[in-house]
Coordinates of C-alpha atoms in Angstrom, one line a residue:
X1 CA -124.0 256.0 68.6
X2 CA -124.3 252.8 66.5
X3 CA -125.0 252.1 62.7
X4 CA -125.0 249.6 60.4
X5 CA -121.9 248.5 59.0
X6 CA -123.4 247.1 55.9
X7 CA -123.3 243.4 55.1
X8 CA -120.6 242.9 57.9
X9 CA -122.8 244.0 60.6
X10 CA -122.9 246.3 63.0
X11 CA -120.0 248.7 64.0
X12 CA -119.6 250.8 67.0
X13 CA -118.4 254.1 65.7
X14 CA -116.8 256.8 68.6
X15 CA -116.5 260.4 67.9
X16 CA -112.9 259.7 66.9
X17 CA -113.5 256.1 65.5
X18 CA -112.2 256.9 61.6
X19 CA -109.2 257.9 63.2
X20 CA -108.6 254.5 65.0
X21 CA -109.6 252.7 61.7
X22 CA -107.3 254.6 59.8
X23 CA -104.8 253.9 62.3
X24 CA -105.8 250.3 62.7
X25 CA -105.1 249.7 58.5
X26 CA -101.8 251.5 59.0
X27 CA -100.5 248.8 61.4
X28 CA -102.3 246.2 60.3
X29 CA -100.6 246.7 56.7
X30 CA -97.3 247.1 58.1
X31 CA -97.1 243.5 60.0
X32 CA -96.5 241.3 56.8
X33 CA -92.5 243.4 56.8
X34 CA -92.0 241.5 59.8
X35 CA -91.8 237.9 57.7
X36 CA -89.2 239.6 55.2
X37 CA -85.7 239.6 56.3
X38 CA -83.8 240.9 59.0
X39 CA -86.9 239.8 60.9
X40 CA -87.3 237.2 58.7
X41 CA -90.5 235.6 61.2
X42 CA -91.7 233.9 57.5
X43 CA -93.8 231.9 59.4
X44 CA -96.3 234.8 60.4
X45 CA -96.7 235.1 56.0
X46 CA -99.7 232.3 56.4
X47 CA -102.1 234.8 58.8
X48 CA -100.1 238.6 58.7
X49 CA -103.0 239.8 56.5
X50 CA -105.4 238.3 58.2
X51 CA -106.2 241.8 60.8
X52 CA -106.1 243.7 57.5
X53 CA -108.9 241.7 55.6
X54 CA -110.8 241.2 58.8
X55 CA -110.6 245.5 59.1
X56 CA -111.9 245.8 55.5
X57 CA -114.5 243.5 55.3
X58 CA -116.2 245.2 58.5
X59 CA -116.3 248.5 56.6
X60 CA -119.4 250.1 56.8
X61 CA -119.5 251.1 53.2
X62 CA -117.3 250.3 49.9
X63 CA -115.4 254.3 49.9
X64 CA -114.6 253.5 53.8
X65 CA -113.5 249.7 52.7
X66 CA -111.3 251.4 49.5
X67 CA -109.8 254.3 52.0
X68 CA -108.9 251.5 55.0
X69 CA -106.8 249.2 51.8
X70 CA -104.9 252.7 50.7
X71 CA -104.0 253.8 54.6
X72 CA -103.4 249.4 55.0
X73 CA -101.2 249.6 51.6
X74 CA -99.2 252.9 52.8
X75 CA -98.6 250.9 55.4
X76 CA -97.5 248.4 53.6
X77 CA -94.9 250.3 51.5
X78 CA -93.8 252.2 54.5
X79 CA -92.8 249.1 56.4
X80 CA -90.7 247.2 53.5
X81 CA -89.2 250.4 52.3
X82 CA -88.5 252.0 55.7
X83 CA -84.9 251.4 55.0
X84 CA -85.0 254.7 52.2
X85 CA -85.3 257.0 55.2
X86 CA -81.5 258.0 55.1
X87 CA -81.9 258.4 51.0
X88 CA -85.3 260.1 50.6
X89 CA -86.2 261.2 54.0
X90 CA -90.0 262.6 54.6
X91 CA -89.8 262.1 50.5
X92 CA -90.4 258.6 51.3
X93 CA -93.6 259.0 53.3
X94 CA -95.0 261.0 50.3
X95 CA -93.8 257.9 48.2
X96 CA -96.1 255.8 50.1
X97 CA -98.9 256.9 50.0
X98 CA -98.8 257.1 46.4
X99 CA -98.2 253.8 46.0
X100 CA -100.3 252.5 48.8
X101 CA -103.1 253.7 46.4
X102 CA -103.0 250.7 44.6
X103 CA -104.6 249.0 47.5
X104 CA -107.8 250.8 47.2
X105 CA -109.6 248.5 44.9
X106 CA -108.0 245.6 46.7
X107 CA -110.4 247.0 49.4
X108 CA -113.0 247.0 47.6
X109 CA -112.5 243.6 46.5
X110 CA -112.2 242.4 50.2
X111 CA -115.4 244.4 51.0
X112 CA -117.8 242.8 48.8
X113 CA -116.5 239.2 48.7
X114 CA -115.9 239.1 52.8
X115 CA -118.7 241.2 54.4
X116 CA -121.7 240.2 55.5
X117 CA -122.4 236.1 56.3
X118 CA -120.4 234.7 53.5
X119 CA -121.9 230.9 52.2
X120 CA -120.1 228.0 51.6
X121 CA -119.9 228.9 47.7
X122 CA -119.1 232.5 48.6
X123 CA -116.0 231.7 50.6
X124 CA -114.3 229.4 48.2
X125 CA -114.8 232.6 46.0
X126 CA -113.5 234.7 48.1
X127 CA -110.5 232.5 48.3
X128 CA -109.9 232.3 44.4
X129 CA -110.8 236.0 44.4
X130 CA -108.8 238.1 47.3
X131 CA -105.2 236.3 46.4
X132 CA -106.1 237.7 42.4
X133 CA -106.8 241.1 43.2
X134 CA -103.3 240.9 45.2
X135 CA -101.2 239.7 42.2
X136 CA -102.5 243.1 40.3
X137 CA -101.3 245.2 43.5
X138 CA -97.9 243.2 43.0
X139 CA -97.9 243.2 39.1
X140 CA -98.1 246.9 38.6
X141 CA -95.6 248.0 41.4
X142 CA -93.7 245.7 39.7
X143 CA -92.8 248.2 37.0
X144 CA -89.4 250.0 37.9
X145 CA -90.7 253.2 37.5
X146 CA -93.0 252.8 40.6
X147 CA -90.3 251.1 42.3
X148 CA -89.8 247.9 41.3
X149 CA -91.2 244.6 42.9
X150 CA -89.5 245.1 46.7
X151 CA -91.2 243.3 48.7
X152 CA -93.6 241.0 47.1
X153 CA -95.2 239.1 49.9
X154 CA -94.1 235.6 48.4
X155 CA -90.3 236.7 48.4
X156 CA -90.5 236.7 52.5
X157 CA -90.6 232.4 52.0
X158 CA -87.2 232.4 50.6
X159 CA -85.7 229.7 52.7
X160 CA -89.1 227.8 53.1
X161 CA -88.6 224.3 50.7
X162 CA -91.7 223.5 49.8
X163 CA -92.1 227.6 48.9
X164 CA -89.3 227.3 46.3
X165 CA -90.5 224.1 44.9
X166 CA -93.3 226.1 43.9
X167 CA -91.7 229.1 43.1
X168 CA -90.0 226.7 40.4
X169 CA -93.8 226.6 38.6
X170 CA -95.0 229.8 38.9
X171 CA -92.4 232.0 40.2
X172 CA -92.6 234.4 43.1
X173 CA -96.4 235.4 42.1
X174 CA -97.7 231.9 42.7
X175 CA -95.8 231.9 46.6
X176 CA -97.6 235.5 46.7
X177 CA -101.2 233.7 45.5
X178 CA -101.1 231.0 47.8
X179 CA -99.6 233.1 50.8
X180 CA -102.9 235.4 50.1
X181 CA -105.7 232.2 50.0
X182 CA -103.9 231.1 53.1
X183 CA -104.7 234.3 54.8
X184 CA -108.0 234.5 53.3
X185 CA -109.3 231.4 54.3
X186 CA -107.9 231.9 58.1
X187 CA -110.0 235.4 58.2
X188 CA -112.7 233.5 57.0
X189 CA -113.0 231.0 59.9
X190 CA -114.0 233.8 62.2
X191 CA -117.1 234.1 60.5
X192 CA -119.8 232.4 59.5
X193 CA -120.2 229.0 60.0
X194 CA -120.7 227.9 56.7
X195 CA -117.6 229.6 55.8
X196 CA -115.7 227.9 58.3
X197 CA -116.1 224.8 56.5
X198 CA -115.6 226.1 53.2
X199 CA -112.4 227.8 54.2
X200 CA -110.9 224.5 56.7
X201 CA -111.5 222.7 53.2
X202 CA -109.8 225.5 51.1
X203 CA -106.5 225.4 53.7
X204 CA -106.4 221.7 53.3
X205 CA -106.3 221.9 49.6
X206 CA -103.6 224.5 49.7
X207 CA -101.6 222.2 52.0
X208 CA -101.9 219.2 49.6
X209 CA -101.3 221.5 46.3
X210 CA -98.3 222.7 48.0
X211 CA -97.4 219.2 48.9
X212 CA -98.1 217.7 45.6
X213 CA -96.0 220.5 43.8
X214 CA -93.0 220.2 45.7
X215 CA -92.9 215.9 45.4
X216 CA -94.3 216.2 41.4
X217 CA -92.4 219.7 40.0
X218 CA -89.4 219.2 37.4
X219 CA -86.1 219.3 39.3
X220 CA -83.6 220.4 37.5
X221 CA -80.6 217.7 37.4
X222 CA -77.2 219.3 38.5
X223 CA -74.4 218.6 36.2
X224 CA -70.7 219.7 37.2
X225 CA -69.8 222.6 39.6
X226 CA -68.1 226.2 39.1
X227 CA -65.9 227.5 42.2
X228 CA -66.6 231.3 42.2
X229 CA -64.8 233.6 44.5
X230 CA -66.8 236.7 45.9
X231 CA -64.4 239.5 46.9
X232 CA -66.2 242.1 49.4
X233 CA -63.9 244.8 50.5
X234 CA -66.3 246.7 53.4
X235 CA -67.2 250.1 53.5
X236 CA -64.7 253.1 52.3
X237 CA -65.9 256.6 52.4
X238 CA -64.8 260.0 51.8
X239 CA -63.1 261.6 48.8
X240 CA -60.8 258.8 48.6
X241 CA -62.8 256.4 48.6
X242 CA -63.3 254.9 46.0
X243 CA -59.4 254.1 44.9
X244 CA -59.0 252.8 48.6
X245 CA -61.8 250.4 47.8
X246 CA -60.4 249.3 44.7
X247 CA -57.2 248.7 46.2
X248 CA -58.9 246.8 48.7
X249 CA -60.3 244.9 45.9
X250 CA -57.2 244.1 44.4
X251 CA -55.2 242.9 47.7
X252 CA -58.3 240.6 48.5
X253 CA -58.6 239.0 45.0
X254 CA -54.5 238.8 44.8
X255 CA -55.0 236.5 47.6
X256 CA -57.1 234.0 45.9
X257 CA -54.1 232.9 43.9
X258 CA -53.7 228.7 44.1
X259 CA -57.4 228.1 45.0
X260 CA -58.5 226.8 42.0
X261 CA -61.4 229.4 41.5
X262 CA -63.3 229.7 37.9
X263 CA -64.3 233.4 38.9
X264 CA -64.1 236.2 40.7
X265 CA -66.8 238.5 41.0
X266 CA -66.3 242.3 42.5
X267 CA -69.2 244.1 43.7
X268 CA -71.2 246.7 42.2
X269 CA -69.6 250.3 41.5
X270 CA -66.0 248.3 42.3
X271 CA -64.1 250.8 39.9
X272 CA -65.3 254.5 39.6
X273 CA -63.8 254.7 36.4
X274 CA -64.3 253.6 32.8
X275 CA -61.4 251.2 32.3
X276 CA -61.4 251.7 28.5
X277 CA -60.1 255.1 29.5
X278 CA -57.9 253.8 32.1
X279 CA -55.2 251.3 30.9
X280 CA -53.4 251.7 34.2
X281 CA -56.8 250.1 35.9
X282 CA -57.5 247.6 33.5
X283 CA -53.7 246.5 33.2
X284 CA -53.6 245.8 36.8
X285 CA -57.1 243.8 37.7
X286 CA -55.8 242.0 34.0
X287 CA -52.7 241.2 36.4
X288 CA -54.6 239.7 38.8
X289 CA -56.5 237.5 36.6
X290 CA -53.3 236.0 35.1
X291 CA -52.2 235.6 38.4
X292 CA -55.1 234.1 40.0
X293 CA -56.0 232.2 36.8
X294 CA -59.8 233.4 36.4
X295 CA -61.3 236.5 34.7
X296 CA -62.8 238.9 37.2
X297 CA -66.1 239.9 36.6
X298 CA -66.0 244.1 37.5
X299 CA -68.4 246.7 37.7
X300 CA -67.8 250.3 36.5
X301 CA -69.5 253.2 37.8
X302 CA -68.2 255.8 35.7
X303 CA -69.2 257.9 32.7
X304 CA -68.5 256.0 29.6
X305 CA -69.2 255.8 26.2
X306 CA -71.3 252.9 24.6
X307 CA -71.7 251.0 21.9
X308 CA -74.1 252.8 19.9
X309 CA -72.5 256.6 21.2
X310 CA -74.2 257.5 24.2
X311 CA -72.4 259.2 26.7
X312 CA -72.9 259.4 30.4
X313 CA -73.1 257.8 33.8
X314 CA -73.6 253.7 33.1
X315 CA -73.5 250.8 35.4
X316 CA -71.2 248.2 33.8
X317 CA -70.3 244.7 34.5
X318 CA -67.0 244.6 32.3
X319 CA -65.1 241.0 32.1
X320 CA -61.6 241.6 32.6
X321 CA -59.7 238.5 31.7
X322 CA -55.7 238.0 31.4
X323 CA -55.4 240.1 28.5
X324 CA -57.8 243.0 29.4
X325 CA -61.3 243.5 29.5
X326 CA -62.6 240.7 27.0
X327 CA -65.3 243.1 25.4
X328 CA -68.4 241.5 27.2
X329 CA -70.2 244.0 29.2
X330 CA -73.0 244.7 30.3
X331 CA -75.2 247.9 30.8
X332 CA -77.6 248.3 34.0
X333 CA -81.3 248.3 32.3
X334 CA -83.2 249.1 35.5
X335 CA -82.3 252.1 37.4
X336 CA -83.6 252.9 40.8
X337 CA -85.9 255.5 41.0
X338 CA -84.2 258.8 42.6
X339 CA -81.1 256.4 43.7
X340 CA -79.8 256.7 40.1
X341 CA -82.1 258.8 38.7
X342 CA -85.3 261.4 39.0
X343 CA -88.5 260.7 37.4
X344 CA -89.7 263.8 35.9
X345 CA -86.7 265.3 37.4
X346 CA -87.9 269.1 35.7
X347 CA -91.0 268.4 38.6
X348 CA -89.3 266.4 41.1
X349 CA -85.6 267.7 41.0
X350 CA -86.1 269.4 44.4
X351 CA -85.7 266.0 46.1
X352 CA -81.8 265.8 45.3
X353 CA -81.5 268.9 48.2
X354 CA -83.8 267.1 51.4
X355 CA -81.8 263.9 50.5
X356 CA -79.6 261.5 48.7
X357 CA -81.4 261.2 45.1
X358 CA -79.1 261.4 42.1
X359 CA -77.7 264.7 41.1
X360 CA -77.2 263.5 38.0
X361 CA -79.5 260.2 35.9
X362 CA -77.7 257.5 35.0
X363 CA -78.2 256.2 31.5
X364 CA -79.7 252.9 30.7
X365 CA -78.6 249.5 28.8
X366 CA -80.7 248.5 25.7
X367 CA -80.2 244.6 25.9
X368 CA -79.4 241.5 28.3
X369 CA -76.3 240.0 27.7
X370 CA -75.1 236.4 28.7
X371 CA -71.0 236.1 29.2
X372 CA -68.7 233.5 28.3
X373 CA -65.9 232.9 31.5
X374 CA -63.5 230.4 29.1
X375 CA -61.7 227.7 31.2
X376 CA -64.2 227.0 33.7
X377 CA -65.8 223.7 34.8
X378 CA -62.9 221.7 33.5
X379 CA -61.8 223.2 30.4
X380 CA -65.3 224.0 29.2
X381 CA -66.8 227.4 28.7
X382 CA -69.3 228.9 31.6
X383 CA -72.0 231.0 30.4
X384 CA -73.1 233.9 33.5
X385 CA -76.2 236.1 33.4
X386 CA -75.2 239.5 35.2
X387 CA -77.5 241.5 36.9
X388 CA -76.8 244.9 38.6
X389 CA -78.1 245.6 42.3
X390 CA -82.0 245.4 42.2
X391 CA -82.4 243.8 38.9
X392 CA -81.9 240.5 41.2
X393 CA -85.6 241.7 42.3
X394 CA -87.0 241.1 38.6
X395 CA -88.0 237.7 38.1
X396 CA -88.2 238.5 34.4
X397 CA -84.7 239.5 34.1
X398 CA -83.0 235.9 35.7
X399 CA -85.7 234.0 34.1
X400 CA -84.8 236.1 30.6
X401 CA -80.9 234.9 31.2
X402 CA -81.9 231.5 31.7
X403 CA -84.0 231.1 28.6
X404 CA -80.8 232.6 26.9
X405 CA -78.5 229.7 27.7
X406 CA -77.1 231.4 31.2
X407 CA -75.9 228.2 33.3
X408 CA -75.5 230.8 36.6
X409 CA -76.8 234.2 37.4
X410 CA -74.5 236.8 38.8
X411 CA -75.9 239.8 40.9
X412 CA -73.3 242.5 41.4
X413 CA -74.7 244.9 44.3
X414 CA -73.7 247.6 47.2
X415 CA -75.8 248.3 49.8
X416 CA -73.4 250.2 51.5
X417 CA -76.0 253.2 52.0
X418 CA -78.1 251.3 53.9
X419 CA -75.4 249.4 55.7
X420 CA -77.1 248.7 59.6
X421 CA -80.8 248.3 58.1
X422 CA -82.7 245.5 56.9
X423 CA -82.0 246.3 52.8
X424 CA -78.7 244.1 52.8
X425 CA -80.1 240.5 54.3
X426 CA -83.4 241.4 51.9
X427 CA -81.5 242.2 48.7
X428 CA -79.4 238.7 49.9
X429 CA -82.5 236.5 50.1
X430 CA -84.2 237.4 46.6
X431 CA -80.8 234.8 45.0
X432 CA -82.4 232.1 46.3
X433 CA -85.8 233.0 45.0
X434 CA -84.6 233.9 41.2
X435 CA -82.5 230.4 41.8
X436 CA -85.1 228.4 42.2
X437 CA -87.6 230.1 39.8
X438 CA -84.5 229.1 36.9
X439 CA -83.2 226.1 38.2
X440 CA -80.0 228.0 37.8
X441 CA -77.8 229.2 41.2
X442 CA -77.0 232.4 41.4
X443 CA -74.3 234.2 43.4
X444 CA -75.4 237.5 44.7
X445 CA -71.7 239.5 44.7
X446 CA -71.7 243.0 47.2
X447 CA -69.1 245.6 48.0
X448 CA -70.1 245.2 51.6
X449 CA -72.2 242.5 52.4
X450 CA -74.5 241.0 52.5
X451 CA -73.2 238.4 49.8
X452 CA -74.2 234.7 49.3
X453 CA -74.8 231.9 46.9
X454 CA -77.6 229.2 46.3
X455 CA -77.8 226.0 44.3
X456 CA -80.2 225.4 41.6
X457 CA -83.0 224.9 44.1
X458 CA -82.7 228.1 46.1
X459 CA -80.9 226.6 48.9
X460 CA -77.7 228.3 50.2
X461 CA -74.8 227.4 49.4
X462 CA -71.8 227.7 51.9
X463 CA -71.9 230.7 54.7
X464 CA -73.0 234.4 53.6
X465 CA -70.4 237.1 54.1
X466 CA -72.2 239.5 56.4
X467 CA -72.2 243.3 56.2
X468 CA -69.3 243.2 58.9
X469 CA -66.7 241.6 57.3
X470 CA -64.5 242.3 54.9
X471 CA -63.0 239.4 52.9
X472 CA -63.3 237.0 50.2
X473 CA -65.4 233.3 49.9
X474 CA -65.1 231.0 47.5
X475 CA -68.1 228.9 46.6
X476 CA -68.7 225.3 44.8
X477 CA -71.8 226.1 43.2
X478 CA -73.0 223.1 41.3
X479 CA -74.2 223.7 38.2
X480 CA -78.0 222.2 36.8
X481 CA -79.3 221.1 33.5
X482 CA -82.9 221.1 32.3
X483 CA -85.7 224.0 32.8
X484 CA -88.2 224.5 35.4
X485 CA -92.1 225.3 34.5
X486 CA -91.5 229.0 35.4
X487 CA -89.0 229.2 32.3
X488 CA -91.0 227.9 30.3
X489 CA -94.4 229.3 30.9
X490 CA -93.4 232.4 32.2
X491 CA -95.9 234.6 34.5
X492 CA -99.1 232.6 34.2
X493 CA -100.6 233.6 37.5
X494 CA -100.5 237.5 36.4
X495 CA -102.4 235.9 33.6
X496 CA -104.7 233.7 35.2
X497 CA -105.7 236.7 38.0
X498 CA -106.8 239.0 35.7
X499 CA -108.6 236.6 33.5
X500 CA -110.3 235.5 36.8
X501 CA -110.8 239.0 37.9
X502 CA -112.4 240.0 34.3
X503 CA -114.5 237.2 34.3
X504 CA -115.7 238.1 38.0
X505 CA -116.4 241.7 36.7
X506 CA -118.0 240.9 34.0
X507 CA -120.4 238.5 35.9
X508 CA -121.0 241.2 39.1
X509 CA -121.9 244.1 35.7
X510 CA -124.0 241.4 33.9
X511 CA -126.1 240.9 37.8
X512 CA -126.3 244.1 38.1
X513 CA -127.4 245.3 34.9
X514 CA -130.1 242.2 35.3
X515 CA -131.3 243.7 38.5
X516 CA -131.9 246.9 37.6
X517 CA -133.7 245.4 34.5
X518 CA -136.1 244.1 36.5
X519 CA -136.3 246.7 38.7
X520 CA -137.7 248.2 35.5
X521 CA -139.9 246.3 34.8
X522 CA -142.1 245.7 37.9
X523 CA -142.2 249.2 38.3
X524 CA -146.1 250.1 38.0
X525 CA -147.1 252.1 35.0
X526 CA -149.6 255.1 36.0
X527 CA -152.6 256.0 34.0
X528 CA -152.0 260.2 32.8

């Protein structure tokens, strides 16, 4: 049997046909994981939505078009969080889904500006439009309690030039926008001719906005260097694992003595104890400073006692200089949802026995802190920005340090948990992204790899240590003065999107409302 499709047509629908769409939206959601990293096929990122939006807009109606973006978005989430499986196990399907429903709209979006036999006009919109309704799907998973922002489609162009250039004017969102007109305006060529046009003339402009941004875009201007030294001691499990990996820690970084290095930087949950309770500790990582000649920036996992009297489970980056710890520390602000604690845990505690969410919630830091390493770059103070293991995922947070005076960001990490899946080289790529949005490089420090370091563009710097190796690299990472447009005017495409969005809204309501006005009007008036 065939009926209309609406505006897009007509649709040949099988007995079991919603099952194929459904499993159509599922796939076609998924393909855009393939252009993040281990993958990393970031050239697909210009046409991997392109089945999706071509799906949606041949929904026969807008509840079919909504349902095809949430079963295309759980898709989505699936594929880039696939990884969890170990952690969260059938928990993570659930999780999904949830989350995938944030695609719905999206759907509906796609639906009514792609259907039918779009004009000229009506494609350019669509163009503007589509990549705007995306930058709300990205903004609101963007808030840690759903997750954080894993995943944003512009994050998968992390070693693309031009990409980071503009990424330097309006951060990862803008990559995301353009990434979404790029689809957008490829779906668009298999319809209509009119559109065609439209949307050849839309890719061309992308090309030459790209192109204008990365020649025209503020550079910041690098000024001196700091040689940091990453110590990555591998995997230790078991009960005694953690004071093997500490030792490890120590015999790697006692090994660094005579090469000059500025800092050293341990990986995340480096010492399982709070070393304001453990002298011992802190006496002898305060021994290898003095005999490496560099403070060593460590990272407590422990329960611990803060400044204003809390006490619990923190995740601290501690400085630890010749003397002992210098006093600068910083509390993780962003915990990961059921990795370090359980939202609603009086609802959702049952997930701590199908998998490996928290037994017990870590506590949170109140404040961003910026370091002083003394000695470095010649004599002359460093300021660092730490960041704890997915905070690197926030471009708020690096952007935040660099406003605050932070000349490099520091991510301290373990991926361990996720050790042969595509989590470490993912968590590895978002430096270069953060790097370039600041102008400032960033090393991104792990217990057991993947750890690395990018100049003040985003470009690597030296070779990553890999998630086999255990071992220490020292990088030259040159150091950069000036700000880049994102520091400065922050996340101006979330704004721009939903001011186009509203305005769009308001202008489809205002039709609409007209319309039915009229409607009104003609209607003929019997005699009674």
């Amino acid at each position: 049997m065939r009926i209309p499709a609406g505006r897009g047509g007509r649709w040949e629908r099988l007995p079991r046909s919603a099952w194929l769409r459904g499993g159509a939206a599922l796939l076609a959601g998924a393909l855009p994981a393939l252009t993040f990293p281990a993958p990393d096929l970031w050239w697909l990122a210009g046409v991997c939505l392109v089945p999706l939006l071509l799906l949606l807009r041949s929904a026969g109606t807008g509840r079919r078009a909504a349902l095809d973006g949430w079963l295309g978005g759980t898709g989505y989430m699936f594929a880039v969080h696939h990884w969890l499986l170990p952690s969260l196990h059938v928990f993570i399907v659930l999780l999904a889904a949830l989350l995938g429903l944030l695609w719905a709209p999206w759907g509906l979006l796609v639906h009514r500006t792609l259907g039918g036999r779009p004009t000229g006009p009506e494609a350019v919109r669509a163009v503007v439009l589509v990549p705007c309704g995306w930058l709300m799907i990205e903004l609101a998973r963007s808030w840690d309690a759903l997750g954080g922002p894993w995943g944003l489609l512009g994050a998968s162009q992390w070693q693309v030039g031009p990409a980071l250039r503009v990424a330097s004017v309006g951060g990862v969102w803008l990559v995301s926008w353009v990434l979404v007109a790029v689809n957008t305006a490829v779906a668009l060529l298999f319809l209509a001719p009119a559109a065609r046009t439209a949307a050849a003339a839309c890719l061309v402009a992308c090309g030459l906005a790209v192109g204008a941004t990365a020649a025209w875009a503020p550079r910041p201007e690098e000024s001196g260097a700091a040689r940091i030294a990453v110590v990555q001691p591998g995997v230790f499990d078991g009960p005694r694992g953690p004071e093997r990996r500490l030792a490890a820690g120590e015999r790697l970084t006692g090994a660094l003595a005579g090469r000059d290095v500025d800092l050293v930087v341990w990986g995340e949950s480096s010492v399982g104890a709070d070393l304001a309770r453990s002298p011992d500790i802190a006496g002898q990582i305060a021994a290898l400073a003095r005999r490496v000649g560099a403070d060593v920036l460590v990272n407590e996992d422990a329960r611990q006692t803060d400044r204003s009297g809390r006490t619990g489970i923190f995740k601290t980056a501690l400085l630890v200089g010749p003397d002992g710890p210098t006093g600068d520390r910083y509390d993780k602000m962003r915990l990961v949802p059921f990795g370090e604690y359980v939202p609603a845990r009086s609802v959702l505690g049952w997930v701590t026995s199908v998998g490996r969410a928290a037994g017990e919630d870590r506590l949170r830091g109140t404040r961003q802190v910026t370091m002083e390493v003394p000695g470095a770059e010649g004599g002359r103070g460093l300021r660092i920005g730490p960041m704890i293991c997915f905070e690197s995922a926030f471009p708020d947070m690096s952007r935040r340090l660099a406003r605050s005076g932070a000349q490099l960001l520091v991510a301290q990490s373990s991926t361990s948990t996720f050790q042969h899946s595509w989590a470490p080289w993912q968590h590895a790529s978002l430096g270069a992204l953060r790097a370039a949005e600041t102008g400032r490089p960033m090393v991104h420090a792990t217990l057991t790899g993947v750890s690395a370091a990018y100049g003040s563009s985003g470009a690597r710097v030296g070779d990553p240590l890999g998630t086999r190796v255990r071992g220490t690299s020292v990088y030259d990472v040159p150091l950069a003065t000036g700000t880049t447009l994102y520091v400065r005017l922050g996340d101006w495409p979330l704004g721009g999107a939903a001011a186009v969005l509203a305005l769009f809204c308001g202008y489809e309501a205002a039709r609409s409302s007209g319309a039915r006005g009229r409607a009104t009007s003609a209607r003929p008036v019997r005699d009674r």
